[in-house]
Amino acid sequence: MNIYVLLKRTFDTEEKITISGGRINEDEAEFIINPYDEYAVEEAIQVRDTHGGEVTVVSVGTEEAEKQLRTALAMGADKAVLINVEDDVEDGDQFSTSKILAEFLKDKEADLIIGGNVAIDGGSGQVGPRVADQLDIPYVTTITKLEINEGAVTVTRDVEGDSEVIKTSLPVLVTAQQGLNEPRYPSLPGIMKAKKKPLEELELDDLDLEEEDVEAKTKTIEVYLPPQKEAGKVLSGDLSDQVKELVNLLHTEAKVI
Amino acid sequence: MARKMLTLGEVRDGALRNVSFEAIGAAKIASDGGEVVCVLIGNNVKEFGQELIQYGADRVVVVEDEKLEQYTPDGFSQALLAVIETEQPEGLIFGHTALGKDLSPKIAGKLGSGLISDATNLEAAGGNLVFTRPIYSGKAFEKKIITDGLVFATIRPNNIAPLQKDDSRTGEVSSVSVEIKDLRTIIQDVVRKASEGVDLSEAKVVIAGGRGVKSEEGFEPLKKLADILGGAVGASRGACDAEYCDYSLQIGQTGKVVTPDLYIACGISGAIQHLAGMSNSKVIVAINKDPEANIFKVADYGIVGDLFEVVPMLTEEFKKLKIHS
């Protein structure tokens, strides 16, 4: 089975966020594999171990994403591809990323493509379905279970808490939801092996793409932090008085009840 | 500049979801006086057409087919693209729901357009439509515009106000027939886990429980309070992991994002992942035994105390308030 994983290097949103020069300050931030993409890497490895084949992890980004790709290799992926857009794409959007990925994937004869259902930084969740559409293959988003039997695929999908059991066939693109699996930590031998695994670096030129082919269709004009919330009112006194006061405040001051 | 806008009406459990009306409200802003057409896709959904008109749609176009009984990306995109082809809108607004999230990127791909997902506000400014959306799990916001092609956005439920319902409003509800074929994903079964009653992601009031709820039974007082307030019950990941409730109730970075008018956190410590799912609620109340709990930092009002004492007392007080008002 020929398996591709779409991986994004993301800002660890557990970090404190500051803004400088109209952008999120990334200077001292921790970067990680987008947590939903970790589920995707794990699932790809499990599918390969059951059905045979090869797992290739691909990322669109800058040279810095090499670290996250090496981590995926250390987890057990076989190959990695970095599509380095540092010099070519400034302020790309989901259209740009999906176009690049689709262009890369179009002649790869992938049986299965797995991504995260959303990246925790940008939070749009568009890239997976956009790539599937450009490759003209079916997709299922936010999956919590994947079973493959010959060419037949059964997927369980999380739909706002309900579960749908969906039948489809290969080739297919799926996006991972929490609950799909427990991603493994890279082992020490895994980390050693990863250093020798192939990591190919491509640029737009290699995909026969021009900058204008992938020019964003949206533009961010401002980034800002939410206004600091004023310290809330912690009530005091007798508990029953506190409860009465709270109901009164919600009714008359906050006016939400 | 007047723009013709198309919105998607979404029917769930035999009723239109609120976000369908909010999408019309957003489309009105974006239309700048242009026509707002709402599309209804499904099987036997035409009856909902008039309600969309009452909420401000100028016209409703209905696509019905047995193959559209359940949502699939292939079926719904075929239906919608056929309507888009005829109507030639200059913009599209969907709800940022499971359906909207799944369908909108495919439509954007087919139209070769940009897409602004999960918008919480939009405003017309200097000829541009400016959308606001949360990024970095709600810890920051960005303002975005479309620079090329259609204006296309999905809106987060509960953030953009719908128009006032006007029962006297009338408009055309027409049906078009579209051939739906070659569905590549088939829904074999749907396992309902989400609780009956108020939809958590659209609820105006959410009562959420954390580890402090201690057991499945511990959710009972929260349910009673939710009933009195017409709200929904939610949970932190901790409560779900401990199997006090189903994961369908989980609020947080993984799980649902909610922005109700009132969020009451009961026995929730306020881990950052949980805050990502609720910190944009309009008013937050924290009830926790631990005065140092992180949740108090985002709360508008806090009571330091045992939720099993406080929550039933609150229920009683709200009952009194409801009787008097």
Coordinates of C-alpha atoms in Angstrom, one line a residue:
Chain A
M1 CA 0.0 0.0 0.0
N2 CA 1.3 3.4 -1.0
I3 CA 0.5 5.7 1.9
Y4 CA 1.1 9.5 2.2
V5 CA 0.8 11.6 5.3
L6 CA 0.2 15.4 5.1
L7 CA 2.1 17.0 8.0
K8 CA 2.3 20.5 9.3
R9 CA 4.8 22.0 11.6
T10 CA 2.8 24.2 14.1
F11 CA 3.3 26.6 16.9
D12 CA 2.6 24.8 20.2
T13 CA -0.5 26.7 21.2
E14 CA 0.1 25.9 24.9
E15 CA 2.8 28.5 24.7
K16 CA 2.1 32.1 25.6
I17 CA 1.3 34.1 22.5
T18 CA 2.7 37.6 21.8
I19 CA 2.6 39.8 18.8
S20 CA 5.4 41.8 17.2
G21 CA 5.3 43.6 13.9
G22 CA 1.7 42.6 13.3
R23 CA 2.5 38.9 13.4
I24 CA 2.5 36.2 16.0
N25 CA 5.9 36.3 17.6
E26 CA 7.7 33.0 16.8
D27 CA 11.1 33.8 18.1
E28 CA 11.2 31.7 21.3
A29 CA 8.2 29.5 20.6
E30 CA 8.2 25.7 20.6
F31 CA 7.2 24.1 17.4
I32 CA 5.7 20.6 17.2
I33 CA 4.0 18.3 14.7
N34 CA 0.4 19.5 14.5
P35 CA -1.2 17.1 17.1
Y36 CA -3.9 15.9 14.7
D37 CA -1.2 15.1 12.1
E38 CA 0.5 12.9 14.8
Y39 CA -2.6 10.7 14.7
A40 CA -2.2 10.6 11.0
V41 CA 1.4 9.5 11.1
E42 CA 0.5 6.8 13.7
E43 CA -2.4 5.5 11.6
A44 CA -0.3 5.4 8.5
I45 CA 2.4 3.3 10.3
Q46 CA -0.3 0.9 11.6
V47 CA -1.9 0.5 8.2
R48 CA 1.5 -0.2 6.7
D49 CA 2.4 -2.7 9.4
T50 CA -0.8 -4.6 8.7
H51 CA -1.0 -4.4 4.9
G52 CA 2.6 -3.8 3.9
G53 CA 3.8 -0.9 1.7
E54 CA 5.4 2.4 2.4
V55 CA 4.7 5.6 4.4
T56 CA 5.8 8.9 2.9
V57 CA 5.4 12.0 5.1
V58 CA 5.1 15.3 3.2
S59 CA 5.1 18.8 4.4
V60 CA 4.8 22.2 2.8
G61 CA 6.9 24.7 4.7
T62 CA 10.3 26.0 5.4
E63 CA 13.6 24.3 6.1
E64 CA 12.7 24.3 9.8
A65 CA 10.0 21.7 9.2
E66 CA 12.8 19.2 8.7
K67 CA 12.8 18.6 12.4
Q68 CA 9.1 17.6 12.5
L69 CA 9.6 15.4 9.5
R70 CA 12.6 13.6 11.2
T71 CA 10.3 13.0 14.2
A72 CA 7.8 11.3 11.9
L73 CA 10.6 9.2 10.4
A74 CA 11.7 8.3 13.9
M75 CA 8.1 7.2 14.7
G76 CA 8.4 4.8 11.8
A77 CA 7.6 6.5 8.5
D78 CA 9.8 5.4 5.7
K79 CA 10.4 8.5 3.7
A80 CA 9.9 12.3 4.0
V81 CA 9.5 15.1 1.5
L82 CA 9.8 18.7 2.3
I83 CA 8.3 21.1 -0.2
N84 CA 10.3 24.2 0.7
V85 CA 8.4 27.3 -0.2
E86 CA 10.5 29.8 1.7
D87 CA 11.7 31.6 -1.3
D88 CA 8.6 31.3 -3.4
V89 CA 5.5 31.7 -1.4
E90 CA 4.9 34.6 1.0
D91 CA 1.6 34.6 2.9
G92 CA 0.2 31.5 1.2
D93 CA -3.2 30.3 2.2
Q94 CA -5.1 27.0 2.2
F95 CA -5.6 27.3 -1.6
S96 CA -1.8 27.7 -2.0
T97 CA -0.9 24.7 0.2
S98 CA -3.5 22.4 -1.2
K99 CA -2.5 23.2 -4.8
I100 CA 1.1 22.5 -4.0
L101 CA 0.3 19.2 -2.3
A102 CA -2.1 18.1 -5.0
E103 CA 0.5 18.9 -7.7
F104 CA 3.1 16.8 -5.8
L105 CA 0.7 13.9 -5.2
K106 CA -1.0 13.8 -8.6
D107 CA 1.4 11.2 -10.2
K108 CA 2.3 9.3 -7.0
E109 CA -0.6 6.8 -7.2
A110 CA -1.3 7.0 -3.5
D111 CA -3.7 4.4 -2.2
L112 CA -4.3 6.2 1.1
I113 CA -3.6 9.8 2.1
I114 CA -4.0 10.8 5.8
G115 CA -3.9 14.2 7.3
G116 CA -5.0 15.9 10.5
N117 CA -8.5 17.2 10.5
V118 CA -7.4 20.7 11.4
A119 CA -4.1 22.5 12.3
I120 CA -4.2 24.0 15.8
D121 CA -2.6 27.3 14.6
G122 CA -4.5 28.3 11.5
G123 CA -7.6 26.2 12.4
S124 CA -9.2 26.2 9.0
G125 CA -9.4 22.4 8.3
Q126 CA -9.5 23.1 4.5
V127 CA -6.4 21.5 3.1
G128 CA -7.4 17.8 3.3
P129 CA -10.7 18.0 1.4
R130 CA -9.2 20.5 -1.0
V131 CA -6.4 18.1 -1.9
A132 CA -8.8 15.2 -2.3
D133 CA -11.0 17.3 -4.6
Q134 CA -8.0 18.2 -6.8
L135 CA -6.9 14.6 -7.0
D136 CA -10.5 13.6 -7.7
I137 CA -10.6 11.0 -5.0
P138 CA -13.2 10.7 -2.2
Y139 CA -12.5 12.0 1.3
V140 CA -13.8 11.4 4.8
T141 CA -13.0 14.0 7.5
T142 CA -12.6 13.7 11.4
I143 CA -12.3 9.9 11.4
T144 CA -11.9 7.9 14.6
K145 CA -11.5 4.4 13.0
L146 CA -10.2 3.1 9.8
E147 CA -10.5 -0.5 8.5
I148 CA -9.2 -1.6 5.1
N149 CA -10.1 -5.0 3.6
E150 CA -8.7 -5.5 0.1
G151 CA -9.9 -2.3 -1.7
A152 CA -12.9 -1.7 0.6
V153 CA -12.6 0.8 3.3
T154 CA -14.8 1.3 6.4
V155 CA -14.4 4.5 8.3
T156 CA -16.0 5.8 11.4
R157 CA -16.4 9.5 11.4
D158 CA -17.1 11.8 14.3
V159 CA -19.9 14.2 13.5
E160 CA -20.3 16.6 16.4
G161 CA -20.4 13.7 18.8
D162 CA -22.4 11.3 16.8
S163 CA -20.6 8.6 14.8
E164 CA -21.2 7.7 11.2
V165 CA -20.0 4.5 9.7
I166 CA -19.0 5.1 6.1
K167 CA -18.1 2.7 3.3
T168 CA -15.8 3.9 0.6
S169 CA -12.9 2.5 -1.5
L170 CA -9.3 3.1 -2.2
P171 CA -7.8 5.5 -3.1
V172 CA -9.2 7.8 -0.4
L173 CA -8.1 10.7 1.7
V174 CA -9.0 10.8 5.4
T175 CA -8.4 13.3 8.1
A176 CA -7.8 12.3 11.7
Q177 CA -9.8 13.2 14.8
Q178 CA -8.7 12.6 18.4
G179 CA -9.5 9.1 19.4
L180 CA -8.2 7.5 16.2
N181 CA -5.2 6.0 18.0
E182 CA -2.5 6.8 20.6
P183 CA 0.5 8.2 18.7
R184 CA 3.7 6.4 19.7
Y185 CA 6.8 8.3 21.0
P186 CA 9.9 7.9 18.8
S187 CA 12.2 5.2 20.2
L188 CA 15.9 5.7 20.5
P189 CA 16.7 3.2 17.8
G190 CA 13.9 4.8 15.8
I191 CA 15.6 8.2 16.2
M192 CA 19.0 6.7 15.1
K193 CA 17.4 5.1 12.0
A194 CA 15.5 8.2 11.1
K195 CA 18.8 10.0 10.5
K196 CA 19.5 7.7 7.6
K197 CA 16.1 7.6 6.1
P198 CA 15.6 9.6 2.9
L199 CA 14.4 13.2 3.3
E200 CA 13.9 14.8 -0.1
E201 CA 13.6 18.5 -0.5
L202 CA 11.7 20.1 -3.4
E203 CA 10.8 23.5 -4.5
L204 CA 7.9 24.9 -6.7
D205 CA 10.1 24.6 -9.8
D206 CA 10.4 20.8 -9.3
L207 CA 6.6 20.6 -9.4
D208 CA 6.4 22.8 -12.5
L209 CA 4.6 25.4 -10.5
E210 CA 5.0 29.2 -10.8
E211 CA 4.5 31.6 -7.9
E212 CA 1.3 33.0 -9.5
D213 CA -0.2 29.5 -9.7
V214 CA -0.3 29.2 -6.0
E215 CA -1.0 32.8 -5.1
A216 CA -3.3 33.1 -2.1
K217 CA -6.9 34.1 -2.6
T218 CA -7.2 35.5 0.9
K219 CA -5.2 37.9 2.9
T220 CA -4.6 38.5 6.6
I221 CA -4.8 42.2 7.3
E222 CA -4.5 42.2 11.0
V223 CA -3.5 39.9 13.9
Y224 CA -4.4 40.8 17.4
L225 CA -4.8 39.4 20.9
P226 CA -8.1 39.4 22.5
P227 CA -8.5 42.2 25.0
Q228 CA -7.2 41.3 28.4
K229 CA -10.1 40.2 30.5
E230 CA -10.6 42.1 33.7
A231 CA -10.3 40.0 36.8
G232 CA -13.6 38.4 37.5
K233 CA -15.6 38.9 40.6
V234 CA -15.1 36.1 43.1
L235 CA -18.0 36.3 45.5
S236 CA -17.8 35.9 49.2
G237 CA -19.9 35.5 52.3
D238 CA -22.4 32.9 53.2
L239 CA -22.8 30.3 50.4
S240 CA -26.6 30.9 50.0
D241 CA -26.0 34.6 49.8
Q242 CA -23.4 34.1 47.2
V243 CA -25.7 32.0 45.1
K244 CA -28.5 34.7 45.4
E245 CA -26.0 37.4 44.5
L246 CA -24.8 35.4 41.5
V247 CA -28.3 34.9 40.1
N248 CA -28.9 38.6 40.6
L249 CA -25.7 39.6 38.9
L250 CA -26.4 37.4 35.9
H251 CA -29.9 38.8 35.7
T252 CA -29.3 42.5 36.2
E253 CA -25.6 43.2 35.5
A254 CA -24.6 40.6 32.8
K255 CA -28.2 40.4 31.6
V256 CA -27.7 36.9 30.2
I257 CA -30.6 35.3 32.1
Chain B
M1 CA -21.4 47.3 -4.1
A2 CA -24.4 45.0 -4.0
R3 CA -23.6 41.4 -4.0
K4 CA -25.8 38.4 -4.7
M5 CA -25.2 36.0 -1.8
L6 CA -26.0 32.3 -1.4
T7 CA -26.4 30.6 2.0
L8 CA -26.9 27.0 3.0
G9 CA -29.8 26.0 5.2
E10 CA -29.0 23.1 7.4
V11 CA -31.7 20.7 8.8
R12 CA -30.9 18.5 11.7
D13 CA -33.3 16.3 13.7
G14 CA -36.3 17.7 11.8
A15 CA -35.6 21.4 12.3
L16 CA -33.4 24.1 10.9
R17 CA -30.3 24.7 12.8
N18 CA -29.9 28.3 14.2
V19 CA -26.7 28.8 12.3
S20 CA -28.8 28.7 9.1
F21 CA -30.5 31.9 10.2
E22 CA -27.2 33.4 11.3
A23 CA -25.8 32.7 7.9
I24 CA -28.6 34.7 6.4
G25 CA -27.8 37.5 8.8
A26 CA -24.2 37.4 7.7
A27 CA -25.1 37.2 4.1
K28 CA -27.3 40.4 4.5
I29 CA -24.3 42.3 5.7
A30 CA -22.1 40.9 2.9
S31 CA -24.9 41.5 0.2
D32 CA -25.0 45.3 0.7
G33 CA -28.5 45.3 -0.6
G34 CA -28.1 42.5 -3.0
E35 CA -30.3 39.4 -3.1
V36 CA -29.9 36.7 -0.5
V37 CA -30.8 33.2 -1.7
C38 CA -30.8 30.3 0.7
V39 CA -30.3 26.7 -0.6
L40 CA -31.9 23.8 1.1
I41 CA -30.5 20.3 0.3
G42 CA -32.0 17.0 1.5
N43 CA -35.0 14.8 1.2
N44 CA -38.4 16.3 2.2
V45 CA -37.0 19.6 3.3
K46 CA -39.1 22.0 1.3
E47 CA -41.4 22.7 4.3
F48 CA -38.5 24.6 5.9
G49 CA -38.3 27.1 3.1
Q50 CA -40.8 29.6 4.5
E51 CA -39.0 29.8 7.8
L52 CA -35.8 30.8 6.0
I53 CA -37.8 33.6 4.2
Q54 CA -39.1 34.7 7.6
Y55 CA -35.5 35.0 8.8
G56 CA -34.6 37.2 5.9
A57 CA -33.8 35.1 2.8
D58 CA -35.2 36.7 -0.3
R59 CA -35.6 33.4 -2.1
V60 CA -35.1 29.7 -1.3
V61 CA -34.0 27.1 -3.7
V62 CA -34.6 23.5 -2.7
V63 CA -32.8 20.4 -4.1
E64 CA -34.5 17.2 -3.0
D65 CA -33.5 13.6 -3.7
E66 CA -33.5 10.3 -1.9
K67 CA -29.7 10.2 -2.2
L68 CA -29.6 13.5 -0.3
E69 CA -31.3 12.1 2.8
Q70 CA -27.9 12.0 4.5
Y71 CA -25.0 14.3 3.9
T72 CA -22.2 13.1 1.7
P73 CA -19.6 15.4 0.1
D74 CA -20.3 14.1 -3.4
G75 CA -24.1 14.3 -3.2
F76 CA -24.3 17.7 -1.5
S77 CA -21.6 19.2 -3.7
Q78 CA -23.4 18.1 -6.9
A79 CA -26.6 19.7 -5.7
L80 CA -25.0 22.9 -4.6
L81 CA -22.8 23.3 -7.6
A82 CA -25.8 22.9 -9.9
V83 CA -27.5 25.8 -8.0
I84 CA -24.4 27.9 -8.0
E85 CA -24.2 27.4 -11.8
T86 CA -27.7 28.7 -12.3
E87 CA -27.7 31.4 -9.7
Q88 CA -24.2 32.8 -10.3
P89 CA -23.8 34.2 -6.8
E90 CA -20.9 36.6 -5.8
G91 CA -20.6 35.1 -2.4
L92 CA -21.4 32.1 -0.2
I93 CA -21.9 31.7 3.6
F94 CA -22.2 28.3 5.4
G95 CA -22.3 27.5 9.0
H96 CA -19.0 26.2 10.4
T97 CA -20.6 22.9 11.5
A98 CA -19.5 19.4 10.8
L99 CA -21.3 19.6 7.5
G100 CA -20.1 23.1 6.6
K101 CA -16.5 22.2 7.5
D102 CA -16.6 19.1 5.4
L103 CA -18.3 20.6 2.4
S104 CA -16.9 24.1 2.1
P105 CA -13.3 23.3 1.1
K106 CA -14.6 21.0 -1.7
I107 CA -16.9 23.7 -3.1
A108 CA -14.1 26.3 -2.8
G109 CA -11.8 23.9 -4.7
K110 CA -14.4 23.4 -7.4
L111 CA -14.9 27.1 -7.8
G112 CA -11.2 27.8 -7.5
S113 CA -12.0 30.3 -4.7
G114 CA -10.6 31.3 -1.4
L115 CA -12.4 30.4 1.8
I116 CA -12.4 32.0 5.2
S117 CA -13.3 29.3 7.8
D118 CA -14.8 29.7 11.2
A119 CA -15.5 33.5 11.1
T120 CA -16.9 35.0 14.2
N121 CA -17.7 38.4 12.7
L122 CA -17.8 40.3 9.5
E123 CA -18.1 43.9 8.6
A124 CA -18.0 46.0 5.5
A125 CA -15.0 48.4 5.6
G126 CA -13.8 50.6 2.8
G127 CA -15.3 48.4 0.0
N128 CA -13.8 45.3 1.6
L129 CA -15.6 42.6 3.6
V130 CA -13.5 42.0 6.6
F131 CA -13.9 38.7 8.5
T132 CA -12.6 38.1 12.0
R133 CA -11.7 34.6 13.0
P134 CA -9.9 33.0 16.0
I135 CA -6.5 31.5 15.5
Y136 CA -4.1 29.6 17.8
S137 CA -6.9 27.9 19.6
G138 CA -8.7 31.1 20.3
K139 CA -5.7 32.8 21.9
A140 CA -5.4 35.3 19.1
F141 CA -7.6 36.7 16.3
E142 CA -7.0 37.6 12.7
K143 CA -8.9 39.8 10.3
K144 CA -9.0 38.5 6.8
I145 CA -10.3 39.6 3.4
I146 CA -10.8 37.7 0.1
T147 CA -8.5 39.0 -2.5
D148 CA -9.6 36.9 -5.5
G149 CA -12.8 35.4 -6.6
L150 CA -16.0 34.7 -4.7
V151 CA -16.5 35.9 -1.1
F152 CA -16.8 32.6 0.7
A153 CA -16.9 32.0 4.5
T154 CA -18.1 29.6 7.1
I155 CA -19.4 31.2 10.3
R156 CA -19.0 29.9 13.8
P157 CA -22.5 29.2 15.4
N158 CA -23.7 31.6 18.0
N159 CA -21.5 34.6 17.0
I160 CA -23.3 36.5 14.2
A161 CA -26.8 37.7 15.1
P162 CA -29.7 36.4 12.9
L163 CA -32.3 38.9 11.8
Q164 CA -35.5 39.3 13.7
K165 CA -38.0 36.7 12.5
D166 CA -40.8 38.3 10.5
D167 CA -43.8 36.0 10.2
S168 CA -45.4 38.3 7.6
R169 CA -42.5 38.1 5.2
T170 CA -43.1 36.1 2.0
G171 CA -40.8 34.9 -0.8
E172 CA -40.5 32.3 -3.4
V173 CA -39.5 28.7 -2.5
S174 CA -38.7 26.9 -5.7
S175 CA -37.5 23.4 -6.4
V176 CA -34.8 22.4 -8.8
S177 CA -34.0 18.9 -9.8
V178 CA -30.4 17.8 -10.0
E179 CA -29.1 14.4 -11.0
I180 CA -27.3 13.0 -8.0
K181 CA -24.9 10.1 -9.0
D182 CA -21.7 8.2 -8.3
L183 CA -21.6 8.7 -4.5
R184 CA -18.2 7.5 -3.5
T185 CA -18.9 7.5 0.2
I186 CA -21.9 5.7 1.6
I187 CA -23.2 6.1 5.1
Q188 CA -23.9 2.7 6.4
D189 CA -24.9 3.5 10.0
V190 CA -25.2 6.5 12.3
V191 CA -24.6 5.9 16.0
R192 CA -26.3 8.7 17.9
K193 CA -24.4 9.7 21.0
A194 CA -24.9 13.4 21.3
S195 CA -27.5 14.1 23.9
E196 CA -31.1 14.8 23.0
G197 CA -32.4 18.3 23.4
V198 CA -30.4 21.4 23.1
D199 CA -27.5 21.3 20.6
L200 CA -24.3 21.9 22.6
S201 CA -22.6 24.0 19.9
E202 CA -25.6 26.3 19.5
A203 CA -26.8 26.5 23.1
K204 CA -27.2 29.9 24.7
V205 CA -26.4 28.5 28.1
V206 CA -23.9 25.7 28.7
I207 CA -23.4 24.0 32.1
A208 CA -20.1 22.1 32.0
G209 CA -18.7 19.6 34.4
G210 CA -15.1 18.5 35.0
R211 CA -13.3 16.0 37.2
G212 CA -14.9 17.6 40.2
V213 CA -18.3 16.0 39.1
K214 CA -16.7 12.7 40.3
S215 CA -19.1 10.3 38.7
E216 CA -21.7 9.7 36.0
E217 CA -24.4 10.5 38.6
G218 CA -22.6 13.6 39.5
F219 CA -23.8 15.1 36.2
E220 CA -27.5 14.9 37.4
P221 CA -27.5 18.3 39.3
L222 CA -25.9 19.9 36.2
K223 CA -28.6 18.5 34.0
K224 CA -31.3 19.9 36.3
L225 CA -29.7 23.3 36.1
A226 CA -29.4 23.1 32.3
D227 CA -33.1 22.2 32.1
I228 CA -34.2 25.2 34.1
L229 CA -32.1 27.5 31.9
G230 CA -32.9 25.8 28.6
G231 CA -29.3 25.0 28.2
A232 CA -27.1 22.1 27.3
V233 CA -24.6 20.1 29.4
G234 CA -21.0 19.9 28.4
A235 CA -17.8 18.5 29.9
S236 CA -14.1 18.9 30.1
R237 CA -11.8 16.3 28.7
G238 CA -11.0 15.2 32.2
A239 CA -14.6 14.2 32.9
C240 CA -14.8 12.3 29.5
D241 CA -11.5 10.5 30.1
A242 CA -12.7 9.5 33.5
E243 CA -15.9 8.1 31.8
Y244 CA -18.3 10.3 33.7
C245 CA -19.9 11.2 30.4
D246 CA -19.6 10.6 26.6
Y247 CA -16.9 12.3 24.5
S248 CA -19.8 13.8 22.5
L249 CA -20.0 16.3 25.4
Q250 CA -16.4 17.3 25.4
I251 CA -15.6 21.0 25.1
G252 CA -12.1 22.1 24.3
Q253 CA -9.3 22.2 21.7
T254 CA -10.3 18.6 20.8
G255 CA -14.0 18.4 21.1
K256 CA -16.5 21.2 20.6
V257 CA -15.9 24.9 20.6
V258 CA -18.8 26.8 22.2
T259 CA -19.6 30.5 22.6
P260 CA -22.8 30.6 24.6
D261 CA -24.1 33.7 26.3
L262 CA -23.6 32.0 29.7
Y263 CA -21.1 29.3 30.5
I264 CA -21.1 27.8 34.0
A265 CA -18.0 25.7 34.7
C266 CA -18.6 23.2 37.5
G267 CA -15.6 21.5 39.0
I268 CA -13.4 22.3 36.0
S269 CA -9.8 23.3 36.7
G270 CA -9.5 25.2 33.5
A271 CA -6.7 23.5 31.5
I272 CA -5.6 25.5 28.5
Q273 CA -7.1 22.9 26.1
H274 CA -10.4 23.4 27.8
L275 CA -10.2 27.2 27.7
A276 CA -9.6 26.9 23.9
G277 CA -13.1 25.6 23.6
M278 CA -15.0 28.1 25.8
S279 CA -13.0 31.2 26.6
N280 CA -14.9 33.3 24.0
S281 CA -18.2 32.7 25.8
K282 CA -19.9 36.0 26.7
V283 CA -20.2 35.4 30.4
I284 CA -18.3 32.8 32.3
V285 CA -19.1 31.5 35.8
A286 CA -16.7 29.3 37.7
I287 CA -17.7 27.1 40.6
N288 CA -14.7 25.3 42.1
K289 CA -13.5 24.2 45.5
D290 CA -10.0 25.3 44.7
P291 CA -9.6 29.1 44.8
E292 CA -6.4 28.8 42.8
A293 CA -8.0 27.0 39.9
N294 CA -7.1 28.4 36.6
I295 CA -10.7 28.7 35.5
F296 CA -11.2 31.7 37.9
K297 CA -8.7 33.7 35.7
V298 CA -11.2 33.6 32.8
A299 CA -14.4 33.7 34.8
D300 CA -16.5 36.8 35.1
Y301 CA -18.0 35.6 38.3
G302 CA -16.7 32.9 40.6
I303 CA -17.9 31.0 43.6
V304 CA -15.4 29.1 45.7
G305 CA -17.3 26.1 46.9
D306 CA -18.5 22.5 46.5
L307 CA -20.5 22.2 43.2
F308 CA -22.8 19.6 44.8
E309 CA -23.9 22.3 47.3
V310 CA -23.8 25.3 44.9
V311 CA -25.4 23.9 41.8
P312 CA -28.7 22.7 43.4
M313 CA -29.0 26.1 45.2
L314 CA -28.5 27.8 41.9
T315 CA -31.2 25.7 40.3
E316 CA -33.6 26.7 43.1
E317 CA -32.7 30.4 42.7
F318 CA -33.2 30.4 39.0
K319 CA -36.5 28.6 39.4
K320 CA -37.6 31.5 41.7
L321 CA -36.4 34.0 39.2
K322 CA -38.3 32.3 36.3
I323 CA -41.5 32.4 38.4
H324 CA -41.2 36.0 39.2
S325 CA -40.3 37.2 35.7

